Amino acid sequence: MKKILITGGAGYIGSHTAVALVNSGYEPVIIDNFSNSEKSTVAGLNKICGREISCYEVDCLDRSAVERVFLDNDFSGVIHFAAFKAVGESTRLPLKYYSNNIDSLLILLETMSKFGVKDIVFSSSCTVYGQPEILPVKESTPRQLAESPYGNTKKICEDILVDYIKSGADSRIVSLRYFNPVGAHPSGEIGELPLGVPNNLVPFITQTGAGLRKKLTVFGDKYNTPDGTCVRDYIHVMDLAEAHVKSLEYLFQQKNNFYDLFNVGTGNGNTVLEVIKTFEKVSGQPLNYEIGLRREGDIEKVWADTEKINNVLGWEAKYSLEDSLRDSWNWQLKLGKK
Ligand code: UFG
């Protein structure tokens, strides 16, 4: 069985990707420093997979610890999720974000080269597009100045990967630009575990639905969109996870020295009010919300052109927004109500 290293594998997207890898006959090996994840996620993962998934408590900045994991395992590929991701915090602590997110990629690439591991899938974000002029947004759309240090780390990491391949490196790389991941594994064993007050819409909605938060504030309703609230492309985390498996299998077929990138979204945009209405439908209860001020730095509307990933990887999103919110709600019920 091919072993795949997942950095940040105890996190939200990483843990779901571990399940997708097992379902496709791979053996995931996780490294995570648990700075923004919980050991209970690994327990949930083991339950879903019906066996113990190998997991090392290792910080990706600890080069010798990372090397020891490579010494222990013969990896066929790597999926690199480990990174800090809070947009607001990154504007307050930019150096923390630059050093962690960039150095971990460099250490990983150097270690892969040392051990002859060629294939890596990198977690990027649709944040690199800023507010695109033409929608849906294609991979060929020029990237814009990053809105935050977090977003800039994604751009810089993409650039590092491109330069690395340009230098003739014996490596094969895919960057995936995620749109908005939502949902949870349908079993309810794993899902998103936001620390403190959630920044993202869906965990805020489910926590409000569960009575843990009083009300949701919708950040502005005077945007140039069908109902005035912002539009995003919400993708079920299991669909997103599957895109990583497809990306790895695509890399395995390429010649050495290869780079490609893909949008990973559903191809549909939904407004904040549509997400709220869909949540009310699947949970069977009204959501307490009010319209508030715009959030600084918010993009008005963005959704993915998925033609490239549909055609080249043969991947498309299978879950609907309703499925996503049902699974998010199911996960919230498991985490608990007030
Ligand atoms: N929103 C609310 N109220 C809330 C939270 C969010 O109305 O309490 C709205 C936002 O204004 C936005 C939408 O819900 O219109 C989605 O907001 P999220 O914070 O869930 O997601 P974003 O698209 O703003 O941010 C996501 C990722 C970031 C990434 C960014 C750009 O969380 O990591 O996309 O790619 F940088």
Coordinates of C-alpha atoms and ligand atoms in Angstrom, one line a residue:
M1 CA 0.0 0.0 0.0
K2 CA 1.4 3.4 -0.9
K3 CA 2.1 5.6 2.0
I4 CA 1.2 9.3 1.8
L5 CA 2.4 11.8 4.3
I6 CA -0.3 14.3 5.4
T7 CA 1.1 17.4 7.2
G8 CA -1.6 19.0 9.4
G9 CA -3.4 15.7 9.0
A10 CA -5.3 16.2 12.3
G11 CA -6.8 19.4 11.0
Y12 CA -10.1 20.0 9.3
I13 CA -9.3 19.3 5.7
G14 CA -6.3 17.0 6.5
S15 CA -8.4 14.6 8.6
H16 CA -11.1 14.2 5.9
T17 CA -8.4 13.7 3.3
A18 CA -6.9 10.9 5.4
V19 CA -10.4 9.2 5.1
A20 CA -10.5 9.7 1.4
L21 CA -7.0 8.2 1.0
V22 CA -7.9 5.1 3.0
N23 CA -11.1 4.7 0.9
S24 CA -8.9 4.7 -2.2
G25 CA -6.5 2.1 -0.9
Y26 CA -3.6 4.4 0.4
E27 CA -2.0 4.4 3.8
P28 CA -2.0 8.0 5.2
V29 CA 0.7 8.9 7.8
I30 CA -0.1 12.1 9.7
I31 CA 2.2 14.7 11.2
D32 CA 0.6 17.4 13.2
N33 CA 1.8 19.7 16.1
F34 CA -1.8 19.9 17.4
S35 CA -1.5 23.7 17.6
N36 CA -4.9 24.1 16.0
S37 CA -6.3 20.5 16.2
E38 CA -7.2 17.9 18.7
K39 CA -6.1 14.3 19.4
S40 CA -9.8 13.4 19.5
T41 CA -9.8 14.0 15.7
V42 CA -7.3 11.1 15.3
A43 CA -9.6 8.9 17.4
G44 CA -12.6 9.8 15.2
L45 CA -10.5 9.0 12.1
N46 CA -9.4 5.6 13.5
K47 CA -13.1 4.9 14.2
I48 CA -14.1 5.7 10.6
C49 CA -11.2 3.8 9.1
G50 CA -11.6 0.8 11.4
R51 CA -7.9 0.8 12.1
E52 CA -5.2 2.9 13.6
I53 CA -3.9 5.7 11.4
S54 CA -0.2 6.4 12.0
C55 CA 0.2 9.8 13.6
Y56 CA 3.4 11.6 14.7
E57 CA 3.2 14.7 17.0
V58 CA 5.7 16.7 15.0
D59 CA 6.1 20.3 14.2
C60 CA 6.9 20.9 10.5
L61 CA 9.5 23.5 11.5
D62 CA 11.5 20.8 13.4
R63 CA 13.6 19.6 10.5
S64 CA 15.3 16.7 12.3
A65 CA 11.9 15.4 13.6
V66 CA 10.5 15.6 10.0
E67 CA 13.5 13.8 8.7
R68 CA 13.0 11.0 11.3
V69 CA 9.4 10.5 10.0
F70 CA 10.8 10.2 6.4
L71 CA 13.4 7.7 7.7
D72 CA 10.7 5.6 9.3
N73 CA 8.4 5.6 6.3
D74 CA 8.8 5.1 2.5
F75 CA 6.5 7.8 1.2
S76 CA 5.0 7.8 -2.3
G77 CA 3.7 11.3 -1.9
V78 CA 3.0 14.2 0.4
I79 CA 0.0 16.4 1.0
H80 CA 0.9 19.6 2.7
F81 CA -1.9 21.2 4.8
A82 CA 0.0 22.3 7.9
A83 CA -0.3 26.1 8.1
F84 CA -1.7 28.9 10.2
K85 CA -4.9 30.2 8.6
A86 CA -6.6 32.9 10.6
V87 CA -6.8 36.0 8.4
G88 CA -7.3 38.5 11.2
E89 CA -4.5 37.1 13.4
S90 CA -2.2 37.2 10.4
T91 CA -2.6 41.0 10.1
R92 CA -1.6 41.3 13.8
L93 CA 1.2 38.8 13.7
P94 CA 2.5 38.7 10.2
L95 CA 6.0 37.3 11.1
K96 CA 4.4 34.3 12.8
Y97 CA 2.5 33.6 9.6
Y98 CA 5.4 34.2 7.2
S99 CA 7.9 32.1 9.2
N100 CA 5.5 29.2 9.9
N101 CA 3.8 28.9 6.5
I102 CA 6.9 29.5 4.4
D103 CA 9.6 27.7 6.4
S104 CA 7.4 24.6 6.8
L105 CA 7.1 24.3 3.0
L106 CA 10.9 24.9 2.5
I107 CA 11.8 22.2 5.1
L108 CA 9.4 19.8 3.5
L109 CA 10.6 20.3 0.0
E110 CA 14.2 19.9 1.1
T111 CA 13.4 16.8 3.1
M112 CA 11.5 15.3 0.2
S113 CA 14.5 16.0 -2.1
K114 CA 16.9 14.4 0.4
F115 CA 14.7 11.2 0.6
G116 CA 13.8 11.1 -3.1
V117 CA 10.1 11.7 -2.6
K118 CA 8.8 13.5 -5.7
D119 CA 5.1 14.2 -5.4
I120 CA 3.4 16.9 -3.4
V121 CA 0.0 18.5 -3.3
F122 CA -0.1 21.9 -1.8
S123 CA -3.1 23.6 -0.1
S124 CA -3.6 27.0 -1.6
S125 CA -6.7 29.2 -1.6
C126 CA -9.0 31.2 -3.8
T127 CA -7.8 34.2 -1.7
V128 CA -5.0 34.6 -4.3
Y129 CA -7.6 35.9 -6.8
G130 CA -8.9 38.8 -4.6
Q131 CA -12.1 40.2 -6.2
P132 CA -11.9 38.8 -9.7
E133 CA -13.4 41.0 -12.5
I134 CA -14.8 38.1 -14.4
L135 CA -16.8 35.2 -12.8
P136 CA -16.6 32.3 -12.5
V137 CA -12.8 32.7 -11.9
K138 CA -10.4 30.6 -13.9
E139 CA -7.0 29.4 -12.9
S140 CA -5.5 31.6 -15.7
T141 CA -7.0 34.7 -14.0
P142 CA -4.1 36.9 -12.7
R143 CA -3.6 36.9 -9.0
Q144 CA -4.0 40.1 -7.1
L145 CA -2.3 41.8 -4.2
A146 CA -3.0 39.7 -1.1
E147 CA -5.6 41.2 1.4
S148 CA -3.7 39.7 4.4
P149 CA -0.3 38.3 5.3
Y150 CA -2.1 34.9 5.5
G151 CA -3.2 35.3 1.8
N152 CA 0.3 36.4 0.9
T153 CA 1.8 33.3 2.4
K154 CA -0.3 31.3 0.0
K155 CA 0.8 33.4 -3.0
I156 CA 4.5 33.2 -1.9
C157 CA 4.3 29.4 -1.4
E158 CA 2.8 29.0 -4.9
D159 CA 5.6 31.1 -6.3
I160 CA 8.2 29.0 -4.4
L161 CA 6.8 25.9 -6.0
V162 CA 6.8 27.4 -9.5
D163 CA 10.4 28.6 -9.1
Y164 CA 11.4 25.2 -7.7
I165 CA 10.1 23.5 -10.8
K166 CA 11.6 26.1 -13.1
S167 CA 15.0 25.3 -11.6
G168 CA 14.6 21.8 -13.0
A169 CA 13.8 20.1 -9.7
D170 CA 13.1 16.4 -9.9
S171 CA 9.7 16.9 -8.5
R172 CA 6.0 16.9 -9.4
I173 CA 3.7 19.4 -7.8
V174 CA 0.0 20.4 -7.8
S175 CA -1.4 23.4 -6.0
L176 CA -5.1 23.3 -5.2
R177 CA -6.9 26.6 -4.7
Y178 CA -9.7 25.9 -2.3
F179 CA -12.9 27.8 -2.3
N180 CA -14.9 27.7 1.0
P181 CA -14.8 24.2 2.6
V182 CA -17.8 23.3 4.7
G183 CA -19.5 20.2 6.0
A184 CA -18.1 17.2 7.9
H185 CA -17.7 13.5 7.4
P186 CA -21.3 12.1 7.1
S187 CA -20.6 9.7 10.0
G188 CA -20.3 12.7 12.4
E189 CA -17.0 11.3 13.8
I190 CA -14.9 14.2 12.5
G191 CA -15.5 17.8 11.4
E192 CA -14.3 21.3 11.9
L193 CA -13.1 22.3 15.4
P194 CA -12.9 26.0 15.5
L195 CA -11.0 27.4 18.4
G196 CA -13.0 30.1 20.3
V197 CA -15.4 32.3 18.4
P198 CA -15.5 31.0 14.8
N199 CA -14.5 33.5 12.0
N200 CA -16.1 31.4 9.3
L201 CA -19.8 31.5 8.4
V202 CA -20.9 27.9 8.7
P203 CA -19.4 27.1 12.2
F204 CA -20.9 30.4 13.4
I205 CA -24.3 29.3 12.0
T206 CA -24.2 25.8 13.5
Q207 CA -23.0 27.2 16.9
T208 CA -25.9 29.8 16.8
G209 CA -28.3 27.0 15.9
A210 CA -27.1 25.0 18.9
G211 CA -27.6 27.9 21.2
L212 CA -23.8 28.4 21.9
R213 CA -23.9 31.9 20.3
K214 CA -26.8 34.3 20.6
K215 CA -27.1 35.4 17.0
L216 CA -25.3 35.5 13.7
T217 CA -24.4 38.9 12.2
V218 CA -24.7 39.0 8.4
F219 CA -21.8 41.2 7.3
G220 CA -23.6 43.6 5.0
D221 CA -26.6 43.3 2.6
K222 CA -26.0 46.1 0.2
Y223 CA -23.5 44.3 -2.1
N224 CA -24.1 44.0 -5.8
T225 CA -25.4 40.4 -5.5
P226 CA -28.9 38.9 -6.0
D227 CA -30.0 39.5 -2.3
G228 CA -27.3 42.0 -1.4
T229 CA -25.2 39.6 0.7
C230 CA -21.8 38.2 -0.3
V231 CA -21.5 35.2 -2.6
R232 CA -19.1 32.3 -2.1
D233 CA -18.5 28.8 -3.5
Y234 CA -19.1 26.4 -0.6
I235 CA -17.6 23.0 -1.1
H236 CA -18.2 19.9 1.0
V237 CA -15.0 18.9 2.7
M238 CA -15.3 15.3 1.5
D239 CA -15.4 16.5 -2.1
L240 CA -12.4 18.6 -1.4
A241 CA -10.6 15.7 0.2
E242 CA -11.3 13.5 -2.9
A243 CA -9.7 16.2 -5.1
H244 CA -6.4 15.6 -3.2
V245 CA -6.5 11.9 -4.0
K246 CA -7.2 12.7 -7.7
S247 CA -4.4 15.2 -7.7
L248 CA -1.9 12.6 -6.3
E249 CA -3.0 10.0 -8.9
Y250 CA -2.5 12.7 -11.6
L251 CA 1.0 13.4 -10.4
F252 CA 1.9 9.7 -10.4
Q253 CA 1.3 9.7 -14.1
Q254 CA 3.4 12.7 -15.0
K255 CA 7.0 13.0 -16.1
N256 CA 9.4 14.5 -13.5
N257 CA 9.7 18.3 -13.2
F258 CA 6.0 19.1 -13.4
Y259 CA 3.7 21.8 -12.0
D260 CA 0.0 22.3 -12.3
L261 CA -2.8 24.0 -10.3
F262 CA -6.5 23.7 -10.0
N263 CA -9.5 25.5 -8.5
V264 CA -11.5 23.2 -6.2
G265 CA -15.0 24.4 -5.9
T266 CA -18.5 23.4 -6.9
G267 CA -18.8 26.0 -9.6
N268 CA -21.9 27.5 -7.9
G269 CA -22.1 30.6 -5.8
N270 CA -24.4 31.1 -2.8
T271 CA -25.3 34.2 -0.8
V272 CA -25.0 34.3 2.9
L273 CA -28.9 34.5 3.1
E274 CA -29.2 31.4 1.0
V275 CA -26.8 29.5 3.3
I276 CA -28.9 30.6 6.3
K277 CA -32.2 29.5 4.6
T278 CA -30.7 26.1 3.7
F279 CA -29.4 25.7 7.2
E280 CA -33.0 26.4 8.5
K281 CA -34.3 23.8 6.2
V282 CA -32.0 21.0 7.1
S283 CA -32.0 21.7 10.9
G284 CA -35.8 22.3 11.0
Q285 CA -35.4 25.4 13.1
P286 CA -35.2 29.2 12.6
L287 CA -31.8 30.8 12.9
N288 CA -31.4 34.0 15.0
Y289 CA -29.6 36.5 12.8
E290 CA -29.4 40.2 12.1
I291 CA -27.9 42.3 9.3
G292 CA -24.8 44.2 10.4
L293 CA -22.0 46.2 9.0
R294 CA -19.7 45.0 6.3
R295 CA -16.6 43.1 7.4
E296 CA -13.4 44.8 6.4
G297 CA -11.5 43.1 3.6
D298 CA -14.5 40.9 2.5
I299 CA -14.7 40.0 -1.2
E300 CA -18.1 40.7 -2.7
K301 CA -18.5 37.6 -4.8
V302 CA -16.3 34.7 -5.9
W303 CA -17.0 31.3 -7.2
A304 CA -14.9 28.8 -9.2
D305 CA -14.7 27.9 -12.8
T306 CA -14.3 24.1 -12.4
E307 CA -13.8 23.2 -16.1
K308 CA -10.1 22.5 -15.7
I309 CA -10.4 20.2 -12.7
N310 CA -13.5 18.5 -14.1
N311 CA -11.7 17.7 -17.4
V312 CA -8.1 17.1 -16.4
L313 CA -8.6 15.3 -13.0
G314 CA -12.1 13.9 -13.8
W315 CA -13.2 15.3 -10.5
E316 CA -16.4 17.1 -9.7
A317 CA -18.3 18.1 -6.5
K318 CA -20.9 15.5 -5.6
Y319 CA -22.4 17.0 -2.4
S320 CA -25.0 19.8 -2.5
L321 CA -25.1 22.8 -0.2
E322 CA -27.9 21.0 1.6
D323 CA -25.8 17.9 2.2
S324 CA -22.9 20.1 3.4
L325 CA -25.1 21.9 5.9
R326 CA -26.8 18.7 7.1
D327 CA -23.4 17.2 7.8
S328 CA -22.1 20.4 9.5
W329 CA -25.3 20.4 11.7
N330 CA -25.0 16.7 12.4
W331 CA -21.4 17.3 13.6
Q332 CA -22.4 20.3 15.7
L333 CA -25.1 18.1 17.4
K334 CA -22.3 15.6 18.2
L335 CA -20.1 18.4 19.6
G336 CA -23.0 19.5 21.7
K337 CA -25.7 22.1 22.3
K338 CA -26.0 24.6 25.0
Ligands
UFG1 N1 -20.1 36.0 7.2 C1 -21.1 36.6 7.9 N2 -21.1 36.5 9.2 C2 -20.2 35.8 9.9 C3 -19.1 35.2 9.2 C4 -19.1 35.3 7.8 O1 -21.9 37.3 7.3 O2 -20.2 35.8 11.1 C5 -20.0 36.1 5.7 C6 -18.8 36.8 5.2 O3 -19.0 38.2 5.1 C7 -18.6 36.1 3.8 C8 -19.2 34.7 4.0 O4 -20.0 34.8 5.2 O5 -19.4 36.8 2.9 C9 -18.1 33.7 4.2 O6 -17.2 34.1 5.2 P1 -16.1 33.1 5.8 O7 -15.4 33.9 6.8 O8 -16.7 31.8 6.1 O9 -15.2 32.8 4.5 P2 -14.4 33.9 3.6 O10 -14.7 33.6 2.2 O11 -14.4 35.2 4.0 O12 -12.9 33.4 4.0 C10 -12.4 32.2 3.4 C11 -11.4 31.5 4.3 C12 -10.1 32.3 4.4 C13 -9.7 32.8 3.0 C14 -10.8 33.5 2.3 C15 -10.5 33.9 1.0 O13 -11.9 31.3 5.6 O14 -9.1 31.5 5.0 O15 -11.9 32.6 2.2 O16 -10.2 32.8 0.2 F1 -8.6 33.6 3.1

